[in-house]
PDB file of C-alpha atoms in Angstrom:
ATOM      1  CA  MET A   1     -18.751   0.765   2.808  1.00  0.00           C
ATOM      2  CA  THR A   2     -17.128  -1.079   5.540  1.00  0.00           C
ATOM      3  CA  ASN A   3     -16.743   0.340   8.300  1.00  0.00           C
ATOM      4  CA  LEU A   4     -13.254  -1.143   9.323  1.00  0.00           C
ATOM      5  CA  ARG A   5     -12.750  -2.574  12.550  1.00  0.00           C
ATOM      6  CA  PRO A   6      -9.890  -2.783  14.985  1.00  0.00           C
ATOM      7  CA  ALA A   7      -6.754  -4.011  13.347  1.00  0.00           C
ATOM      8  CA  GLU A   8      -4.435  -7.315  14.147  1.00  0.00           C
ATOM      9  CA  ILE A   9      -1.656  -5.474  15.205  1.00  0.00           C
ATOM     10  CA  ALA A  10       2.329  -7.931  15.021  1.00  0.00           C
ATOM     11  CA  GLU A  11       5.391  -7.052  14.489  1.00  0.00           C
ATOM     12  CA  ILE A  12       7.814  -9.138  11.357  1.00  0.00           C
ATOM     13  CA  PRO A  13      11.278  -8.718  11.775  1.00  0.00           C
ATOM     14  CA  THR A  14      13.032  -7.503   9.063  1.00  0.00           C
ATOM     15  CA  PRO A  15      16.622  -6.967   8.244  1.00  0.00           C
ATOM     16  CA  HIS A  16      16.336  -3.294   9.409  1.00  0.00           C
ATOM     17  CA  GLY A  17      14.324  -3.169  12.417  1.00  0.00           C
ATOM     18  CA  PRO A  18      10.575  -4.485  12.675  1.00  0.00           C
ATOM     19  CA  ALA A  19       7.838  -3.807  10.457  1.00  0.00           C
ATOM     20  CA  ARG A  20       4.380  -3.709  12.293  1.00  0.00           C
ATOM     21  CA  VAL A  21       1.306  -4.780   9.722  1.00  0.00           C
ATOM     22  CA  HIS A  22      -2.098  -3.846  10.990  1.00  0.00           C
ATOM     23  CA  VAL A  23      -4.247  -6.623   9.375  1.00  0.00           C
ATOM     24  CA  ARG A  24      -8.498  -6.887   8.710  1.00  0.00           C
ATOM     25  CA  ARG A  25      -9.347  -9.823   7.168  1.00  0.00           C
ATOM     26  CA  THR A  26     -12.116  -9.850   5.149  1.00  0.00           C
ATOM     27  CA  PRO A  27     -15.402 -12.362   6.895  1.00  0.00           C
ATOM     28  CA  ALA A  28     -15.987 -14.218   3.559  1.00  0.00           C
ATOM     29  CA  THR A  29     -13.681 -16.757   1.866  1.00  0.00           C
ATOM     30  CA  PRO A  30     -10.497 -14.595   0.576  1.00  0.00           C
ATOM     31  CA  ARG A  31     -10.936 -14.530  -2.819  1.00  0.00           C
ATOM     32  CA  GLY A  32      -7.286 -12.103  -2.108  1.00  0.00           C
ATOM     33  CA  ALA A  33      -5.064  -9.408  -0.418  1.00  0.00           C
ATOM     34  CA  LEU A  34      -4.276  -5.790  -0.568  1.00  0.00           C
ATOM     35  CA  LEU A  35      -0.955  -4.980   1.290  1.00  0.00           C
ATOM     36  CA  MET A  36      -0.767  -0.867   1.520  1.00  0.00           C
ATOM     37  CA  GLY A  37       2.381   0.937   2.607  1.00  0.00           C
ATOM     38  CA  HIS A  38       2.760   4.746   4.155  1.00  0.00           C
ATOM     39  CA  GLY A  39       4.340   7.512   2.782  1.00  0.00           C
ATOM     40  CA  ALA A  40       7.219   9.055   3.651  1.00  0.00           C
ATOM     41  CA  GLY A  41       6.167  11.439   6.807  1.00  0.00           C
ATOM     42  CA  GLY A  42       2.560   9.927   7.207  1.00  0.00           C
ATOM     43  CA  GLY A  43       1.337   6.522   9.122  1.00  0.00           C
ATOM     44  CA  VAL A  44      -0.350   3.982   8.231  1.00  0.00           C
ATOM     45  CA  ASP A  45      -3.570   5.599   8.643  1.00  0.00           C
ATOM     46  CA  ALA A  46      -3.691   7.860   6.257  1.00  0.00           C
ATOM     47  CA  PRO A  47      -7.096   8.556   5.257  1.00  0.00           C
ATOM     48  CA  ASP A  48      -7.037   7.733   0.949  1.00  0.00           C
ATOM     49  CA  LEU A  49      -5.458   4.619   2.333  1.00  0.00           C
ATOM     50  CA  ARG A  50      -8.196   3.710   5.013  1.00  0.00           C
ATOM     51  CA  ALA A  51     -10.110   4.352   2.000  1.00  0.00           C
ATOM     52  CA  ALA A  52      -8.247   1.778  -0.240  1.00  0.00           C
ATOM     53  CA  ALA A  53      -8.957  -0.769   2.609  1.00  0.00           C
ATOM     54  CA  ARG A  54     -12.705  -0.194   3.012  1.00  0.00           C
ATOM     55  CA  ALA A  55     -12.879  -1.287  -1.133  1.00  0.00           C
ATOM     56  CA  ALA A  56     -10.836  -3.982  -0.698  1.00  0.00           C
ATOM     57  CA  LEU A  57     -12.594  -5.471   2.467  1.00  0.00           C
ATOM     58  CA  ASP A  58     -15.265  -5.188   0.470  1.00  0.00           C
ATOM     59  CA  ALA A  59     -14.136  -6.794  -2.861  1.00  0.00           C
ATOM     60  CA  GLY A  60     -13.301  -9.986  -0.808  1.00  0.00           C
ATOM     61  CA  LEU A  61      -9.690  -8.737   0.088  1.00  0.00           C
ATOM     62  CA  HIS A  62      -7.593  -9.151   3.213  1.00  0.00           C
ATOM     63  CA  VAL A  63      -5.722  -6.003   4.233  1.00  0.00           C
ATOM     64  CA  VAL A  64      -2.672  -5.788   5.607  1.00  0.00           C
ATOM     65  CA  LEU A  65      -1.019  -1.941   6.361  1.00  0.00           C
ATOM     66  CA  VAL A  66       2.387  -2.149   7.348  1.00  0.00           C
ATOM     67  CA  GLU A  67       4.317   0.475   8.439  1.00  0.00           C
ATOM     68  CA  GLN A  68       7.786   0.481   8.150  1.00  0.00           C
ATOM     69  CA  PRO A  69      10.995  -0.882  10.213  1.00  0.00           C
ATOM     70  CA  TYR A  70      11.894   3.705  11.111  1.00  0.00           C
ATOM     71  CA  ARG A  71       8.405   4.245  11.599  1.00  0.00           C
ATOM     72  CA  VAL A  72       8.064   1.616  14.120  1.00  0.00           C
ATOM     73  CA  ALA A  73      11.524   3.232  15.580  1.00  0.00           C
ATOM     74  CA  GLY A  74      10.190   6.396  16.273  1.00  0.00           C
ATOM     75  CA  ARG A  75      12.051   8.012  13.138  1.00  0.00           C
ATOM     76  CA  ARG A  76      10.180  10.660  10.887  1.00  0.00           C
ATOM     77  CA  ALA A  77      12.610  10.547   8.086  1.00  0.00           C
ATOM     78  CA  PRO A  78      12.042   7.460   6.016  1.00  0.00           C
ATOM     79  CA  ALA A  79      15.140   4.846   5.093  1.00  0.00           C
ATOM     80  CA  PRO A  80      16.663   4.169   2.297  1.00  0.00           C
ATOM     81  CA  ALA A  81      14.898   2.745  -1.264  1.00  0.00           C
ATOM     82  CA  THR A  82      17.305  -0.419  -0.944  1.00  0.00           C
ATOM     83  CA  GLN A  83      16.157  -0.286   3.580  1.00  0.00           C
ATOM     84  CA  LEU A  84      12.715   0.091   2.863  1.00  0.00           C
ATOM     85  CA  ASP A  85      12.433  -2.700   0.180  1.00  0.00           C
ATOM     86  CA  ALA A  86      14.152  -5.612   1.382  1.00  0.00           C
ATOM     87  CA  ALA A  87      11.462  -4.721   4.806  1.00  0.00           C
ATOM     88  CA  TRP A  88       8.614  -5.025   2.509  1.00  0.00           C
ATOM     89  CA  GLU A  89       9.594  -8.289   0.620  1.00  0.00           C
ATOM     90  CA  ALA A  90      10.671  -9.713   4.881  1.00  0.00           C
ATOM     91  CA  VAL A  91       6.984  -8.937   5.413  1.00  0.00           C
ATOM     92  CA  VAL A  92       5.628 -10.296   2.692  1.00  0.00           C
ATOM     93  CA  VAL A  93       7.259 -14.123   3.166  1.00  0.00           C
ATOM     94  CA  VAL A  94       6.250 -13.676   7.010  1.00  0.00           C
ATOM     95  CA  LEU A  95       2.225 -13.925   5.382  1.00  0.00           C
ATOM     96  CA  ARG A  96       3.172 -16.386   2.742  1.00  0.00           C
ATOM     97  CA  GLY A  97       4.111 -18.414   5.233  1.00  0.00           C
ATOM     98  CA  THR A  98       7.581 -19.159   3.220  1.00  0.00           C
ATOM     99  CA  ALA A  99      10.025 -18.429   5.952  1.00  0.00           C
ATOM    100  CA  GLY A 100      10.422 -18.488   9.761  1.00  0.00           C
ATOM    101  CA  VAL A 101       9.123 -15.221  11.366  1.00  0.00           C
ATOM    102  CA  GLY A 102      11.498 -15.215  14.585  1.00  0.00           C
ATOM    103  CA  ALA A 103      10.448 -14.019  17.641  1.00  0.00           C
ATOM    104  CA  GLY A 104       9.195 -10.612  18.306  1.00  0.00           C
ATOM    105  CA  GLY A 105       5.664  -9.274  18.883  1.00  0.00           C
ATOM    106  CA  ALA A 106       3.733  -6.155  18.736  1.00  0.00           C
ATOM    107  CA  GLY A 107       3.612  -3.673  21.140  1.00  0.00           C
ATOM    108  CA  ALA A 108       2.185  -5.348  25.147  1.00  0.00           C
ATOM    109  CA  GLY A 109      -0.127  -1.528  25.013  1.00  0.00           C
ATOM    110  CA  ASP A 110      -2.729  -2.988  22.068  1.00  0.00           C
ATOM    111  CA  ALA A 111      -5.370  -4.663  22.748  1.00  0.00           C
ATOM    112  CA  ALA A 112      -5.483  -6.065  19.382  1.00  0.00           C
ATOM    113  CA  ALA A 113      -1.968  -6.790  18.835  1.00  0.00           C
ATOM    114  CA  VAL A 114      -1.101 -10.879  18.151  1.00  0.00           C
ATOM    115  CA  GLY A 115       2.198 -11.897  17.203  1.00  0.00           C
ATOM    116  CA  ALA A 116       4.253 -12.246  14.165  1.00  0.00           C
ATOM    117  CA  GLY A 117       3.379 -16.475  14.656  1.00  0.00           C
ATOM    118  CA  GLU A 118      -0.626 -15.544  14.797  1.00  0.00           C
ATOM    119  CA  VAL A 119      -0.091 -13.819  10.755  1.00  0.00           C
ATOM    120  CA  GLY A 120       2.490 -16.254   9.594  1.00  0.00           C
ATOM    121  CA  GLY A 121       0.766 -17.453   6.746  1.00  0.00           C
ATOM    122  CA  LEU A 122      -2.004 -15.976   6.896  1.00  0.00           C
ATOM    123  CA  LEU A 123      -2.164 -15.043   2.671  1.00  0.00           C
ATOM    124  CA  ALA A 124      -0.527 -18.292   1.855  1.00  0.00           C
ATOM    125  CA  GLY A 125      -1.863 -19.085  -1.531  1.00  0.00           C
ATOM    126  CA  LEU A 126      -3.947 -15.937  -2.324  1.00  0.00           C
ATOM    127  CA  PRO A 127      -3.329 -13.841  -5.605  1.00  0.00           C
ATOM    128  CA  LEU A 128      -1.195 -10.747  -3.710  1.00  0.00           C
ATOM    129  CA  LEU A 129      -2.351  -6.428  -5.228  1.00  0.00           C
ATOM    130  CA  PHE A 130       0.523  -4.478  -3.670  1.00  0.00           C
ATOM    131  CA  GLY A 131       0.085  -0.896  -2.872  1.00  0.00           C
ATOM    132  CA  GLY A 132       0.730   2.399  -1.454  1.00  0.00           C
ATOM    133  CA  ARG A 133       0.687   6.318  -0.778  1.00  0.00           C
ATOM    134  CA  SER A 134       3.008   8.441  -1.860  1.00  0.00           C
ATOM    135  CA  SER A 135       6.457   6.419  -1.052  1.00  0.00           C
ATOM    136  CA  GLY A 136       4.384   3.399  -0.186  1.00  0.00           C
ATOM    137  CA  ALA A 137       3.130   3.282  -3.775  1.00  0.00           C
ATOM    138  CA  ARG A 138       7.207   3.496  -5.164  1.00  0.00           C
ATOM    139  CA  VAL A 139       7.674   0.518  -3.081  1.00  0.00           C
ATOM    140  CA  ALA A 140       5.311  -1.212  -4.423  1.00  0.00           C
ATOM    141  CA  CYS A 141       5.940  -0.887  -8.100  1.00  0.00           C
ATOM    142  CA  ARG A 142       9.923  -1.278  -7.123  1.00  0.00           C
ATOM    143  CA  CYS A 143       8.848  -4.663  -5.335  1.00  0.00           C
ATOM    144  CA  ALA A 144       5.931  -5.931  -7.262  1.00  0.00           C
ATOM    145  CA  ALA A 145       7.461  -8.353  -9.529  1.00  0.00           C
ATOM    146  CA  ALA A 146       9.862  -9.806  -6.959  1.00  0.00           C
ATOM    147  CA  GLY A 147       6.703 -10.320  -4.630  1.00  0.00           C
ATOM    148  CA  GLU A 148       5.143 -11.838  -7.278  1.00  0.00           C
ATOM    149  CA  ALA A 149       2.094  -9.348  -6.708  1.00  0.00           C
ATOM    150  CA  ILE A 150      -0.209  -9.373  -9.931  1.00  0.00           C
ATOM    151  CA  GLY A 151      -1.769  -6.156  -9.421  1.00  0.00           C
ATOM    152  CA  ILE A 152      -0.116  -2.213  -8.531  1.00  0.00           C
ATOM    153  CA  VAL A 153      -2.969  -0.027  -6.173  1.00  0.00           C
ATOM    154  CA  CYS A 154      -0.794   3.408  -6.215  1.00  0.00           C
ATOM    155  CA  LEU A 155      -2.368   6.049  -4.193  1.00  0.00           C
ATOM    156  CA  ALA A 156      -0.409   9.840  -4.799  1.00  0.00           C
ATOM    157  CA  PHE A 157       2.157   8.501  -6.791  1.00  0.00           C
ATOM    158  CA  PRO A 158       5.126  10.950  -6.031  1.00  0.00           C
ATOM    159  CA  VAL A 159       6.975  11.771 -10.107  1.00  0.00           C
ATOM    160  CA  HIS A 160       8.870  14.108  -9.334  1.00  0.00           C
ATOM    161  CA  PRO A 161       9.805  16.745  -6.264  1.00  0.00           C
ATOM    162  CA  PRO A 162       7.418  19.894  -6.285  1.00  0.00           C
ATOM    163  CA  GLY A 163       8.826  21.778  -8.645  1.00  0.00           C
ATOM    164  CA  ARG A 164      11.582  19.356  -9.904  1.00  0.00           C
ATOM    165  CA  PRO A 165      10.328  17.740 -13.123  1.00  0.00           C
ATOM    166  CA  GLU A 166      14.234  16.024 -14.313  1.00  0.00           C
ATOM    167  CA  LYS A 167      14.036  14.442 -11.415  1.00  0.00           C
ATOM    168  CA  HIS A 168      10.591  11.492 -12.248  1.00  0.00           C
ATOM    169  CA  ARG A 169      10.869   8.515 -11.025  1.00  0.00           C
ATOM    170  CA  MET A 170       8.600   7.407 -13.819  1.00  0.00           C
ATOM    171  CA  ALA A 171      11.323   4.068 -13.737  1.00  0.00           C
ATOM    172  CA  GLU A 172       9.927   2.661 -11.005  1.00  0.00           C
ATOM    173  CA  ILE A 173       6.119   2.290 -12.392  1.00  0.00           C
ATOM    174  CA  ASP A 174       6.414   1.986 -15.967  1.00  0.00           C
ATOM    175  CA  ALA A 175       8.795  -0.742 -14.826  1.00  0.00           C
ATOM    176  CA  VAL A 176       5.585  -2.899 -13.377  1.00  0.00           C
ATOM    177  CA  ALA A 177       4.387  -5.526 -16.117  1.00  0.00           C
ATOM    178  CA  VAL A 178       1.212  -6.368 -14.062  1.00  0.00           C
ATOM    179  CA  PRO A 179      -2.862  -3.894 -13.811  1.00  0.00           C
ATOM    180  CA  VAL A 180      -2.164  -0.716 -12.560  1.00  0.00           C
ATOM    181  CA  LEU A 181      -4.079   1.843 -10.360  1.00  0.00           C
ATOM    182  CA  VAL A 182      -3.587   5.380 -10.157  1.00  0.00           C
ATOM    183  CA  VAL A 183      -5.510   7.805  -8.352  1.00  0.00           C
ATOM    184  CA  GLN A 184      -3.913  10.954  -8.377  1.00  0.00           C
ATOM    185  CA  GLY A 185      -5.028  14.391  -7.407  1.00  0.00           C
ATOM    186  CA  GLU A 186      -5.224  16.239 -10.331  1.00  0.00           C
ATOM    187  CA  SER A 187      -2.968  19.442  -8.915  1.00  0.00           C
ATOM    188  CA  ASP A 188      -0.550  17.594  -6.852  1.00  0.00           C
ATOM    189  CA  PRO A 189       2.420  19.291  -6.884  1.00  0.00           C
ATOM    190  CA  PHE A 190       4.208  16.069  -7.703  1.00  0.00           C
ATOM    191  CA  GLY A 191       3.141  15.550 -10.940  1.00  0.00           C
ATOM    192  CA  ARG A 192       1.474  12.399 -12.319  1.00  0.00           C
ATOM    193  CA  PRO A 193       2.044   9.347 -13.867  1.00  0.00           C
ATOM    194  CA  GLY A 194       0.152   9.261 -17.634  1.00  0.00           C
ATOM    195  CA  PRO A 195      -2.215   5.925 -19.081  1.00  0.00           C
ATOM    196  CA  THR A 196      -1.101   3.167 -20.569  1.00  0.00           C
ATOM    197  CA  ALA A 197      -2.339  -0.045 -21.935  1.00  0.00           C
ATOM    198  CA  THR A 198      -1.983  -1.562 -18.253  1.00  0.00           C
ATOM    199  CA  ARG A 199      -1.864   1.365 -16.394  1.00  0.00           C
ATOM    200  CA  GLU A 200      -5.261   3.201 -15.211  1.00  0.00           C
ATOM    201  CA  VAL A 201      -5.457   6.488 -13.884  1.00  0.00           C
ATOM    202  CA  VAL A 202      -7.752   8.529 -12.112  1.00  0.00           C
ATOM    203  CA  LEU A 203      -8.128  12.063 -11.451  1.00  0.00           C
ATOM    204  CA  LEU A 204     -10.142  13.922  -8.122  1.00  0.00           C
ATOM    205  CA  PRO A 205     -10.186  17.139  -6.803  1.00  0.00           C
ATOM    206  CA  GLY A 206      -7.454  18.021  -4.664  1.00  0.00           C
ATOM    207  CA  ASP A 207      -4.055  17.856  -4.295  1.00  0.00           C
ATOM    208  CA  HIS A 208      -1.063  14.881  -3.112  1.00  0.00           C
ATOM    209  CA  SER A 209      -3.198  14.454   0.254  1.00  0.00           C
ATOM    210  CA  LEU A 210      -6.213  12.849  -1.837  1.00  0.00           C
ATOM    211  CA  LYS A 211      -8.379  14.314   1.691  1.00  0.00           C
ATOM    212  CA  LYS A 212     -11.323  16.677  -0.882  1.00  0.00           C
ATOM    213  CA  ASP A 213     -13.124  13.717  -1.712  1.00  0.00           C
ATOM    214  CA  VAL A 214     -12.011  10.311  -0.215  1.00  0.00           C
ATOM    215  CA  PRO A 215     -15.233   8.751  -1.263  1.00  0.00           C
ATOM    216  CA  ALA A 216     -14.192   8.856  -4.746  1.00  0.00           C
ATOM    217  CA  VAL A 217     -10.665   7.609  -3.566  1.00  0.00           C
ATOM    218  CA  GLU A 218     -12.889   4.955  -1.918  1.00  0.00           C
ATOM    219  CA  LYS A 219     -14.792   4.573  -5.033  1.00  0.00           C
ATOM    220  CA  ALA A 220     -12.726   4.587  -7.606  1.00  0.00           C
ATOM    221  CA  VAL A 221     -10.348   0.896  -5.372  1.00  0.00           C
ATOM    222  CA  ALA A 222     -13.926  -0.391  -5.166  1.00  0.00           C
ATOM    223  CA  ASP A 223     -14.494  -0.219  -9.329  1.00  0.00           C
ATOM    224  CA  TRP A 224     -10.605  -1.108  -9.780  1.00  0.00           C
ATOM    225  CA  LEU A 225     -11.328  -3.811  -8.704  1.00  0.00           C
ATOM    226  CA  SER A 226     -14.004  -5.300  -9.333  1.00  0.00           C
ATOM    227  CA  ARG A 227     -12.538  -6.085 -12.672  1.00  0.00           C
ATOM    228  CA  ARG A 228      -9.367  -7.756 -11.820  1.00  0.00           C
ATOM    229  CA  PHE A 229     -11.747 -10.148  -9.070  1.00  0.00           C
ATOM    230  CA  PRO A 230     -15.011  -9.752 -11.094  1.00  0.00           C
TER     231      PRO A 230
END
């Protein structure tokens, strides 16, 4: 199991303010990259995100955890879906090196901070996986086609608000045409997607936080990645 080293941190301009990326590079020649977003009220240090990051690094992938602009600005309430998607897509464009990075940089107080130019083009030419937990998983699904992702990792995909199954968001994940991994708590009050021919669902003990068995989260992601990158 890979211990997560401190990340390189950079701010990337988006149409809705700077997003912050936490970059961990595989020491080997990269086979691809996994970009993941956080939940609506949480950050990129969620245990399940860190577990997935460890699995991806062990698989020879660069890992980028993306903080949405509303979090960078210190707001707790999430931005509308259209803004979340636009910010995500702007980050992907810069990391792929298909547009200029503009001005901006991470906070001067972070010793691992680098300028956006240091990560611009980092993922050029690499196959990209999108993912995230909860709200971040929804963003990954909605942006999969436009971002040309080759697969999606959904941690605790929120099918519906608790107690409101009629308000489901299955259209977002059903629209994904590439392979999808869903890791979900058995007692998640936000529901859970069912498996399909291209969607694998791994159920673990616990709820929406996926904190009850974090090593199992890492194993589920590692097993799935081993089939994507044999």
